[in-house]
Amino acid sequence: MATKMRLLVFVTMLLTCWLLPGPVVSAQEKKEPEPKVEEKKRPVIKAPELKPITEQLPAVFSKPSPENVDDLKAIQEHVARVVEKVSPAVVSVRVGASSGSGVIVSKDGYILTAGHVSGAVNRDVTIYFHNGKSAKGKTLGGNHGIDSGMIKMTTPGDWPFVEMGDSAQLQKGHWCLVIAHHGGFRPGRTPPVRLGRVLNTGATTLTTDAVLVGGDSGGPLFDMHGRVIGINSRIGNPLTANMHVPVNPFRENWDKIAKAEVWGGTLGGGGGKFGKGGLYLGIMTDPDAEGCVILSVTPGSPADKAGLKAKDVIRKFDDKEVTTRLVLPKLIQTKKAGDKVSLEVLRGNEVLTFQVEIGKRP
């Protein structure tokens, strides 16, 4: 009996201790620190492989110039083979209200073009092939400082493509070929072909005497093996000295461009922010010229409507001096769409004044 009483007292004491109020422990205090979750890095997007050259060119391409009719025939026959080989990959691209050219360099549809053709990232693109078929795409990134841009096909498919060459191996006098849809895609017309030679080489600019016209921007410059060595950028003055973006900067920055990164400042000096709704005049200025020299004027743009032309030199913007092409975009950004500005322009030996209404990029 005494043993039972002692056991009852012990159990009663345990229950009493359990029921007594104690320190409150919050759920937050009980919660153990969450393990750190490392941010997953996006996989590197690799550029197409640079393949060794296996084809030997006809002897005429090693000569300073063709020497006879046989040489001319050899050039003609070889160029015809190259054109047949690469033409399916040369496309016309329409971004907003503007059109340019481009070239497909991978089976999954990466397209090299000029930065002033692709413009801002994630814009809708319609791609036209030489046979009249079309597909859809999106703009990616680029180095606007050198005018490089990229587009990715979004319509599923295995696309015709060409190889990328090595622009570092180019030398003065090397033969080259331009194919592009100048003036935009036209049913029944194959992209015009122009033959030329390399005049100067550089890390960010190639100069050739292959003639460019409006709408050639973004189109490919090929070597005689049919490999892309550059992208058409700017029409020169004279027309026999035109500028192209070398292909190597595309390859060297492939991952950044393909991931829609943009760098290099304001493109073209034509004013304003890129993309739909950005302020602009509708011109492209020459990065290699002194002052602010217009290279081209977009048809239907504010500059075109006001009467500005290629080779005009912009000297004043509302009485503010325009000493370089880089000054112009900054001055445009002080305005808003619909504002009218006065531009003083030197055309030849004549000083002219134009009233231009600031527009929005379509």
Short mmCIF file of C-alpha atoms in Angstrom, two decimals:
data_model
loop_
_atom_site.label_atom_id
_atom_site.label_comp_id
_atom_site.label_asym_id
_atom_site.label_seq_id
_atom_site.Cartn_x
_atom_site.Cartn_y
_atom_site.Cartn_z
CA MET A 1 0.00 0.00 0.00
CA ALA A 2 2.83 2.43 0.86
CA THR A 3 4.53 1.55 -2.40
CA LYS A 4 1.35 2.33 -4.38
CA MET A 5 1.01 5.68 -2.58
CA ARG A 6 4.60 6.66 -3.39
CA LEU A 7 4.07 5.74 -7.08
CA LEU A 8 0.86 7.84 -7.21
CA VAL A 9 2.63 10.86 -5.70
CA PHE A 10 5.51 10.53 -8.18
CA VAL A 11 3.19 10.40 -11.20
CA THR A 12 1.20 13.35 -9.85
CA MET A 13 4.40 15.42 -9.53
CA LEU A 14 5.40 14.58 -13.10
CA LEU A 15 2.02 15.67 -14.45
CA THR A 16 2.15 18.88 -12.42
CA CYS A 17 5.61 19.76 -13.79
CA TRP A 18 4.48 19.07 -17.34
CA LEU A 19 1.44 21.33 -16.98
CA LEU A 20 3.29 24.26 -15.37
CA PRO A 21 3.80 27.22 -17.76
CA GLY A 22 7.26 27.42 -19.24
CA PRO A 23 9.15 29.66 -21.64
CA VAL A 24 7.30 30.15 -24.93
CA VAL A 25 9.33 29.11 -28.00
CA SER A 26 8.12 30.74 -31.22
CA ALA A 27 7.91 28.88 -34.48
CA GLN A 28 10.44 31.34 -35.84
CA GLU A 29 12.95 30.39 -33.12
CA LYS A 30 12.38 26.72 -33.75
CA LYS A 31 12.84 27.10 -37.50
CA GLU A 32 16.27 26.14 -38.66
CA PRO A 33 18.00 28.39 -41.18
CA GLU A 34 17.17 27.47 -44.74
CA PRO A 35 20.05 26.14 -46.78
CA LYS A 36 21.37 28.59 -49.33
CA VAL A 37 20.17 27.85 -52.81
CA GLU A 38 22.80 28.62 -55.37
CA GLU A 39 21.50 30.47 -58.42
CA LYS A 40 21.67 28.23 -61.43
CA LYS A 41 23.87 29.60 -64.15
CA ARG A 42 22.46 29.56 -67.65
CA PRO A 43 24.40 27.18 -69.85
CA VAL A 44 26.87 28.79 -72.24
CA ILE A 45 25.54 29.11 -75.78
CA LYS A 46 28.41 28.16 -78.05
CA ALA A 47 29.14 29.66 -81.44
CA PRO A 48 29.19 27.43 -84.51
CA GLU A 49 32.49 25.61 -84.89
CA LEU A 50 35.21 27.08 -87.10
CA LYS A 51 36.02 24.32 -89.55
CA PRO A 52 39.26 23.95 -91.51
CA ILE A 53 39.31 24.85 -95.20
CA THR A 54 39.55 21.82 -97.45
CA GLU A 55 38.68 23.35 -100.83
CA GLN A 56 41.39 24.75 -103.09
CA LEU A 57 40.38 27.89 -104.99
CA PRO A 58 41.02 28.40 -108.71
CA ALA A 59 44.44 29.93 -109.38
CA VAL A 60 42.97 33.24 -110.60
CA PHE A 61 42.03 34.18 -107.01
CA SER A 62 45.73 34.25 -106.12
CA LYS A 63 46.57 36.70 -108.91
CA PRO A 64 46.61 40.49 -108.50
CA SER A 65 43.99 40.67 -111.26
CA PRO A 66 42.53 38.46 -114.03
CA GLU A 67 44.96 38.16 -116.95
CA ASN A 68 42.80 36.73 -119.72
CA VAL A 69 39.38 35.46 -120.74
CA ASP A 70 40.01 32.07 -119.14
CA ASP A 71 40.60 33.79 -115.80
CA LEU A 72 37.32 35.68 -116.15
CA LYS A 73 35.48 32.47 -116.98
CA ALA A 74 37.01 30.75 -113.95
CA ILE A 75 35.85 33.58 -111.71
CA GLN A 76 32.35 33.50 -113.18
CA GLU A 77 31.97 29.73 -112.81
CA HIS A 78 33.30 29.70 -109.25
CA VAL A 79 31.15 32.62 -108.12
CA ALA A 80 28.06 30.92 -109.59
CA ARG A 81 28.81 27.81 -107.50
CA VAL A 82 29.27 29.88 -104.34
CA VAL A 83 26.04 31.79 -104.93
CA GLU A 84 24.08 28.57 -105.46
CA LYS A 85 25.55 27.16 -102.25
CA VAL A 86 24.89 30.13 -99.94
CA SER A 87 21.72 31.76 -101.31
CA PRO A 88 19.24 29.59 -99.35
CA ALA A 89 20.70 30.97 -96.09
CA VAL A 90 20.58 34.65 -97.12
CA VAL A 91 17.33 36.17 -95.85
CA SER A 92 15.39 39.40 -95.83
CA VAL A 93 14.29 40.46 -92.34
CA ARG A 94 11.46 42.80 -91.46
CA VAL A 95 11.54 44.38 -88.00
CA GLY A 96 8.68 46.77 -87.36
CA ALA A 97 8.37 49.09 -90.33
CA SER A 98 12.00 48.58 -91.42
CA SER A 99 13.62 45.85 -93.48
CA GLY A 100 17.17 44.67 -93.92
CA SER A 101 19.07 41.47 -94.60
CA GLY A 102 20.68 38.68 -92.62
CA VAL A 103 22.29 35.26 -92.92
CA ILE A 104 21.51 32.00 -91.11
CA VAL A 105 24.63 30.42 -89.58
CA SER A 106 23.21 27.46 -87.65
CA LYS A 107 20.70 24.68 -88.25
CA ASP A 108 18.58 25.88 -85.30
CA GLY A 109 18.18 29.31 -86.86
CA TYR A 110 20.63 31.88 -85.47
CA ILE A 111 20.81 34.82 -87.90
CA LEU A 112 23.65 37.35 -88.04
CA THR A 113 22.64 40.88 -89.02
CA ALA A 114 23.55 44.50 -88.37
CA GLY A 115 22.72 46.02 -85.00
CA HIS A 116 20.82 48.89 -86.59
CA VAL A 117 18.63 46.31 -88.37
CA SER A 118 17.76 44.20 -85.30
CA GLY A 119 17.58 47.20 -82.92
CA ALA A 120 16.18 46.44 -79.45
CA VAL A 121 15.88 42.94 -78.01
CA ASN A 122 12.77 40.74 -78.17
CA ARG A 123 11.20 42.43 -81.19
CA ASP A 124 9.08 40.37 -83.57
CA VAL A 125 10.74 39.61 -86.89
CA THR A 126 9.43 38.22 -90.16
CA ILE A 127 12.09 36.36 -92.14
CA TYR A 128 11.76 35.92 -95.90
CA PHE A 129 13.68 33.33 -97.92
CA HIS A 130 14.73 33.72 -101.54
CA ASN A 131 12.03 31.24 -102.62
CA GLY A 132 9.23 33.32 -101.09
CA LYS A 133 8.71 31.25 -97.93
CA SER A 134 8.62 33.07 -94.59
CA ALA A 135 9.13 32.34 -90.90
CA LYS A 136 9.07 34.16 -87.58
CA GLY A 137 11.86 35.20 -85.22
CA LYS A 138 12.88 37.43 -82.32
CA THR A 139 15.70 39.94 -82.05
CA LEU A 140 18.51 39.14 -79.62
CA GLY A 141 21.49 41.24 -78.48
CA GLY A 142 24.55 42.81 -80.02
CA ASN A 143 27.36 45.29 -79.73
CA HIS A 144 25.83 48.55 -80.89
CA GLY A 145 29.24 50.18 -80.79
CA ILE A 146 30.33 48.14 -83.83
CA ASP A 147 26.81 47.53 -85.29
CA SER A 148 26.53 43.78 -84.64
CA GLY A 149 23.13 42.18 -84.09
CA MET A 150 21.44 38.80 -84.01
CA ILE A 151 18.01 37.26 -84.60
CA LYS A 152 16.77 33.78 -83.59
CA MET A 153 14.19 31.88 -85.61
CA THR A 154 11.18 30.98 -83.46
CA THR A 155 9.36 28.98 -86.12
CA PRO A 156 10.47 25.37 -85.55
CA GLY A 157 12.58 23.71 -88.22
CA ASP A 158 16.00 22.71 -89.51
CA TRP A 159 17.12 25.74 -91.47
CA PRO A 160 19.60 26.12 -94.35
CA PHE A 161 22.79 27.70 -93.03
CA VAL A 162 26.32 28.66 -94.00
CA GLU A 163 29.62 28.40 -92.15
CA MET A 164 31.33 31.30 -90.42
CA GLY A 165 34.89 32.04 -91.52
CA ASP A 166 37.83 33.66 -89.75
CA SER A 167 37.99 37.40 -90.41
CA ALA A 168 41.40 37.64 -88.72
CA GLN A 169 42.91 35.81 -91.71
CA LEU A 170 41.68 38.34 -94.27
CA GLN A 171 44.19 40.43 -96.16
CA LYS A 172 44.02 43.38 -98.48
CA GLY A 173 43.18 42.19 -101.98
CA HIS A 174 41.26 39.06 -100.96
CA TRP A 175 38.19 38.47 -103.12
CA CYS A 176 34.77 38.71 -101.48
CA LEU A 177 31.10 38.51 -102.33
CA VAL A 178 28.02 40.43 -101.12
CA ILE A 179 24.53 38.95 -101.39
CA ALA A 180 21.60 40.82 -99.84
CA HIS A 181 17.96 41.74 -100.32
CA HIS A 182 18.39 45.47 -100.89
CA GLY A 183 15.07 47.26 -100.92
CA GLY A 184 13.53 44.33 -99.03
CA PHE A 185 12.21 41.01 -100.31
CA ARG A 186 10.67 41.09 -103.79
CA PRO A 187 8.79 38.06 -105.13
CA GLY A 188 10.50 36.55 -108.15
CA ARG A 189 13.80 38.38 -107.55
CA THR A 190 16.82 36.56 -106.19
CA PRO A 191 19.06 38.63 -103.91
CA PRO A 192 21.50 40.67 -106.04
CA VAL A 193 25.15 39.56 -106.08
CA ARG A 194 28.17 41.86 -106.05
CA LEU A 195 31.81 40.88 -106.29
CA GLY A 196 34.62 42.86 -104.69
CA ARG A 197 37.90 42.87 -102.82
CA VAL A 198 39.01 43.63 -99.30
CA LEU A 199 40.50 47.13 -99.02
CA ASN A 200 41.26 47.31 -95.30
CA THR A 201 40.93 45.03 -92.29
CA GLY A 202 40.49 45.76 -88.62
CA ALA A 203 39.25 44.19 -85.39
CA THR A 204 35.84 45.87 -85.64
CA THR A 205 35.55 47.05 -89.27
CA LEU A 206 36.25 45.65 -92.72
CA THR A 207 36.29 47.86 -95.80
CA THR A 208 35.65 46.45 -99.26
CA ASP A 209 34.87 47.75 -102.74
CA ALA A 210 31.81 45.46 -103.02
CA VAL A 211 29.09 48.03 -103.70
CA LEU A 212 26.32 48.40 -101.09
CA VAL A 213 22.97 50.16 -101.45
CA GLY A 214 20.03 50.79 -99.14
CA GLY A 215 18.57 47.57 -97.76
CA ASP A 216 21.86 45.66 -97.95
CA SER A 217 22.44 46.36 -94.23
CA GLY A 218 22.75 43.16 -92.24
CA GLY A 219 23.48 41.03 -95.30
CA PRO A 220 26.51 38.74 -95.45
CA LEU A 221 29.97 39.29 -96.88
CA PHE A 222 31.38 35.95 -98.08
CA ASP A 223 34.86 34.75 -98.92
CA MET A 224 35.40 32.63 -102.01
CA HIS A 225 34.86 29.46 -99.97
CA GLY A 226 31.29 30.57 -99.25
CA ARG A 227 31.96 31.31 -95.59
CA VAL A 228 30.62 34.42 -93.84
CA ILE A 229 33.48 36.82 -93.10
CA GLY A 230 31.48 39.96 -92.34
CA ILE A 231 28.08 41.64 -92.08
CA ASN A 232 27.15 44.70 -94.15
CA SER A 233 27.01 47.79 -91.96
CA ARG A 234 27.49 51.13 -93.69
CA ILE A 235 27.53 52.52 -97.20
CA GLY A 236 30.78 54.34 -97.80
CA ASN A 237 31.61 57.56 -99.51
CA PRO A 238 32.55 56.78 -102.26
CA LEU A 239 30.31 53.76 -102.89
CA THR A 240 33.39 51.67 -103.65
CA ALA A 241 34.57 51.80 -100.02
CA ASN A 242 31.90 50.14 -97.87
CA MET A 243 32.03 49.02 -94.25
CA HIS A 244 31.25 45.61 -92.77
CA VAL A 245 31.34 44.16 -89.24
CA PRO A 246 33.95 41.34 -89.17
CA VAL A 247 32.54 37.94 -88.24
CA ASN A 248 35.02 37.24 -85.44
CA PRO A 249 33.44 39.67 -82.91
CA PHE A 250 30.19 37.71 -83.35
CA ARG A 251 31.97 34.45 -82.52
CA GLU A 252 33.95 35.94 -79.63
CA ASN A 253 30.79 37.36 -77.99
CA TRP A 254 28.35 34.67 -79.10
CA ASP A 255 27.06 33.76 -75.63
CA LYS A 256 26.35 37.39 -74.72
CA ILE A 257 24.62 38.20 -77.99
CA ALA A 258 22.57 34.98 -78.01
CA LYS A 259 21.42 35.73 -74.44
CA ALA A 260 20.10 39.10 -75.64
CA GLU A 261 22.76 41.26 -73.99
CA VAL A 262 23.27 44.70 -75.55
CA TRP A 263 26.31 46.89 -75.05
CA GLY A 264 28.42 49.46 -76.88
CA GLY A 265 26.33 52.64 -76.53
CA THR A 266 23.77 54.27 -78.80
CA LEU A 267 23.71 52.73 -82.24
CA GLY A 268 24.20 54.77 -85.36
CA GLY A 269 24.04 58.17 -83.71
CA GLY A 270 20.61 58.55 -85.31
CA GLY A 271 19.11 59.45 -82.02
CA GLY A 272 17.18 58.11 -79.16
CA LYS A 273 16.48 54.88 -77.45
CA PHE A 274 16.15 51.74 -79.56
CA GLY A 275 12.95 49.81 -79.68
CA LYS A 276 9.34 50.59 -80.33
CA GLY A 277 8.42 54.01 -79.01
CA GLY A 278 11.97 55.33 -78.70
CA LEU A 279 12.62 58.87 -79.93
CA TYR A 280 14.35 59.11 -83.28
CA LEU A 281 14.94 61.13 -86.42
CA GLY A 282 15.37 58.19 -88.77
CA ILE A 283 18.99 58.60 -89.81
CA MET A 284 22.21 56.68 -89.49
CA THR A 285 25.43 58.63 -89.04
CA ASP A 286 28.95 57.76 -90.10
CA PRO A 287 31.16 56.66 -87.16
CA ASP A 288 34.31 57.10 -89.24
CA ALA A 289 33.64 60.67 -90.37
CA GLU A 290 34.49 63.92 -88.66
CA GLY A 291 31.46 65.78 -87.37
CA CYS A 292 27.94 64.37 -87.75
CA VAL A 293 27.62 63.06 -91.31
CA ILE A 294 24.43 61.29 -92.39
CA LEU A 295 25.05 57.89 -93.99
CA SER A 296 21.45 57.00 -94.72
CA VAL A 297 17.90 58.24 -94.16
CA THR A 298 15.05 55.84 -93.39
CA PRO A 299 12.23 56.24 -95.93
CA GLY A 300 9.14 57.80 -94.37
CA SER A 301 11.00 58.88 -91.22
CA PRO A 302 10.90 62.40 -89.74
CA ALA A 303 14.28 63.17 -91.33
CA ASP A 304 13.08 61.95 -94.73
CA LYS A 305 9.88 64.00 -94.52
CA ALA A 306 11.89 67.10 -93.62
CA GLY A 307 14.18 66.67 -96.64
CA LEU A 308 17.45 65.48 -95.09
CA LYS A 309 19.72 63.39 -97.34
CA ALA A 310 22.74 61.10 -97.11
CA LYS A 311 26.05 63.03 -96.95
CA ASP A 312 24.37 66.01 -95.21
CA VAL A 313 26.46 67.26 -92.27
CA ILE A 314 24.40 68.24 -89.22
CA ARG A 315 26.02 71.28 -87.59
CA LYS A 316 23.38 72.64 -85.21
CA PHE A 317 20.39 71.28 -83.30
CA ASP A 318 18.18 74.19 -82.10
CA ASP A 319 21.24 76.49 -82.04
CA LYS A 320 23.31 73.93 -80.10
CA GLU A 321 26.54 72.88 -81.78
CA VAL A 322 26.69 69.28 -83.03
CA THR A 323 30.43 68.65 -83.05
CA THR A 324 30.30 64.84 -83.31
CA ARG A 325 27.75 62.14 -84.05
CA LEU A 326 27.64 61.22 -80.35
CA VAL A 327 26.21 64.63 -79.43
CA LEU A 328 23.06 64.16 -81.51
CA PRO A 329 21.36 61.34 -79.50
CA LYS A 330 21.86 63.28 -76.26
CA LEU A 331 20.21 66.37 -77.74
CA ILE A 332 17.29 64.31 -79.05
CA GLN A 333 16.70 62.90 -75.59
CA THR A 334 16.09 66.40 -74.24
CA LYS A 335 12.96 66.53 -76.41
CA LYS A 336 9.72 64.58 -76.60
CA ALA A 337 7.82 63.07 -79.51
CA GLY A 338 6.08 65.76 -81.52
CA ASP A 339 8.56 68.52 -80.69
CA LYS A 340 9.85 70.42 -83.72
CA VAL A 341 13.55 71.20 -83.87
CA SER A 342 15.66 73.28 -86.21
CA LEU A 343 18.63 71.52 -87.83
CA GLU A 344 21.39 73.48 -89.54
CA VAL A 345 22.92 71.30 -92.24
CA LEU A 346 25.86 71.64 -94.58
CA ARG A 347 25.07 70.14 -98.01
CA GLY A 348 28.05 70.50 -100.29
CA ASN A 349 28.98 74.17 -99.97
CA GLU A 350 25.46 75.28 -99.04
CA VAL A 351 24.18 75.85 -95.49
CA LEU A 352 20.52 74.81 -95.13
CA THR A 353 18.01 74.83 -92.27
CA PHE A 354 15.36 72.14 -91.80
CA GLN A 355 12.43 71.89 -89.39
CA VAL A 356 12.17 68.29 -88.17
CA GLU A 357 9.47 66.83 -85.94
CA ILE A 358 10.86 64.33 -83.40
CA GLY A 359 9.19 60.99 -83.99
CA LYS A 360 8.70 57.68 -82.19
CA ARG A 361 10.42 54.59 -83.49
CA PRO A 362 7.77 52.40 -85.19
#
